Amino acid sequence: RPVPMLIMHGRDDMHVPPGGGESPRKKNGRIFTSVDEAATWWARQNGCTPEPDVETLPGADSKVWKSTENGSEVQLILLNGWGHSWPGPFFTGKIEQSDPLYGFNASELIWNFLSRFPVE
């Protein structure tokens, strides 16, 4: 059955590079798939449209693939200027108030996304 998926990633992640390839920090030989490839794969598995809706959010860019047949959705959020740390108030409350990600709460965003897809 389709699995709604929210993928959130920092554009400046030096541990798991958003564009894929080898980690500049870990140097362990592991090759990562790009976040775009991962999101596209999930969208295909969920029967979503091949082309996403694209939206610019404060401090982030979003791509959303939707299924017209089963109500599933895949969303990719790329956080501008963000690295490998959790994008929650513990960290986002410490950045400059003028930064669009100031106070960003990934946990709240994830809950809001997943709560739209109750398990039956």
Phi, psi and omega in degrees: 000152181299146180238108177303140188224131173242121178245124181236133185210143176279132179296335183258022180292117180264357178266315177234094187296130183298334179274000181087180180097194182279145179292127176293338182264318189277325177049039181260008178084354179286134179254128182261145171284147178292156179294328176297316178296319180296314180295318178297320178299312179297320179299317178297316180297328182270003179070030181274168177299146181291331180253130181277160166279134183249136181218142174262125179250166175299112177079010184202164172239144184232140171236134181230124174255132182236149174258129177276347184265322187235004177077005181283164182207146172234130179233132175247125177241120176254117183273119182290133177071016183248145181256228188263356182277158182295127181276068179235174186305331179302320179265316185287343176281351182258353180273170181303138180297338179281347179289132181300340179268004178302125178078004180303139183232096181299323181299317179295318179298316179297314180299315180299322178292305186293329182291346176282352184234072181295145177276130182259000000 
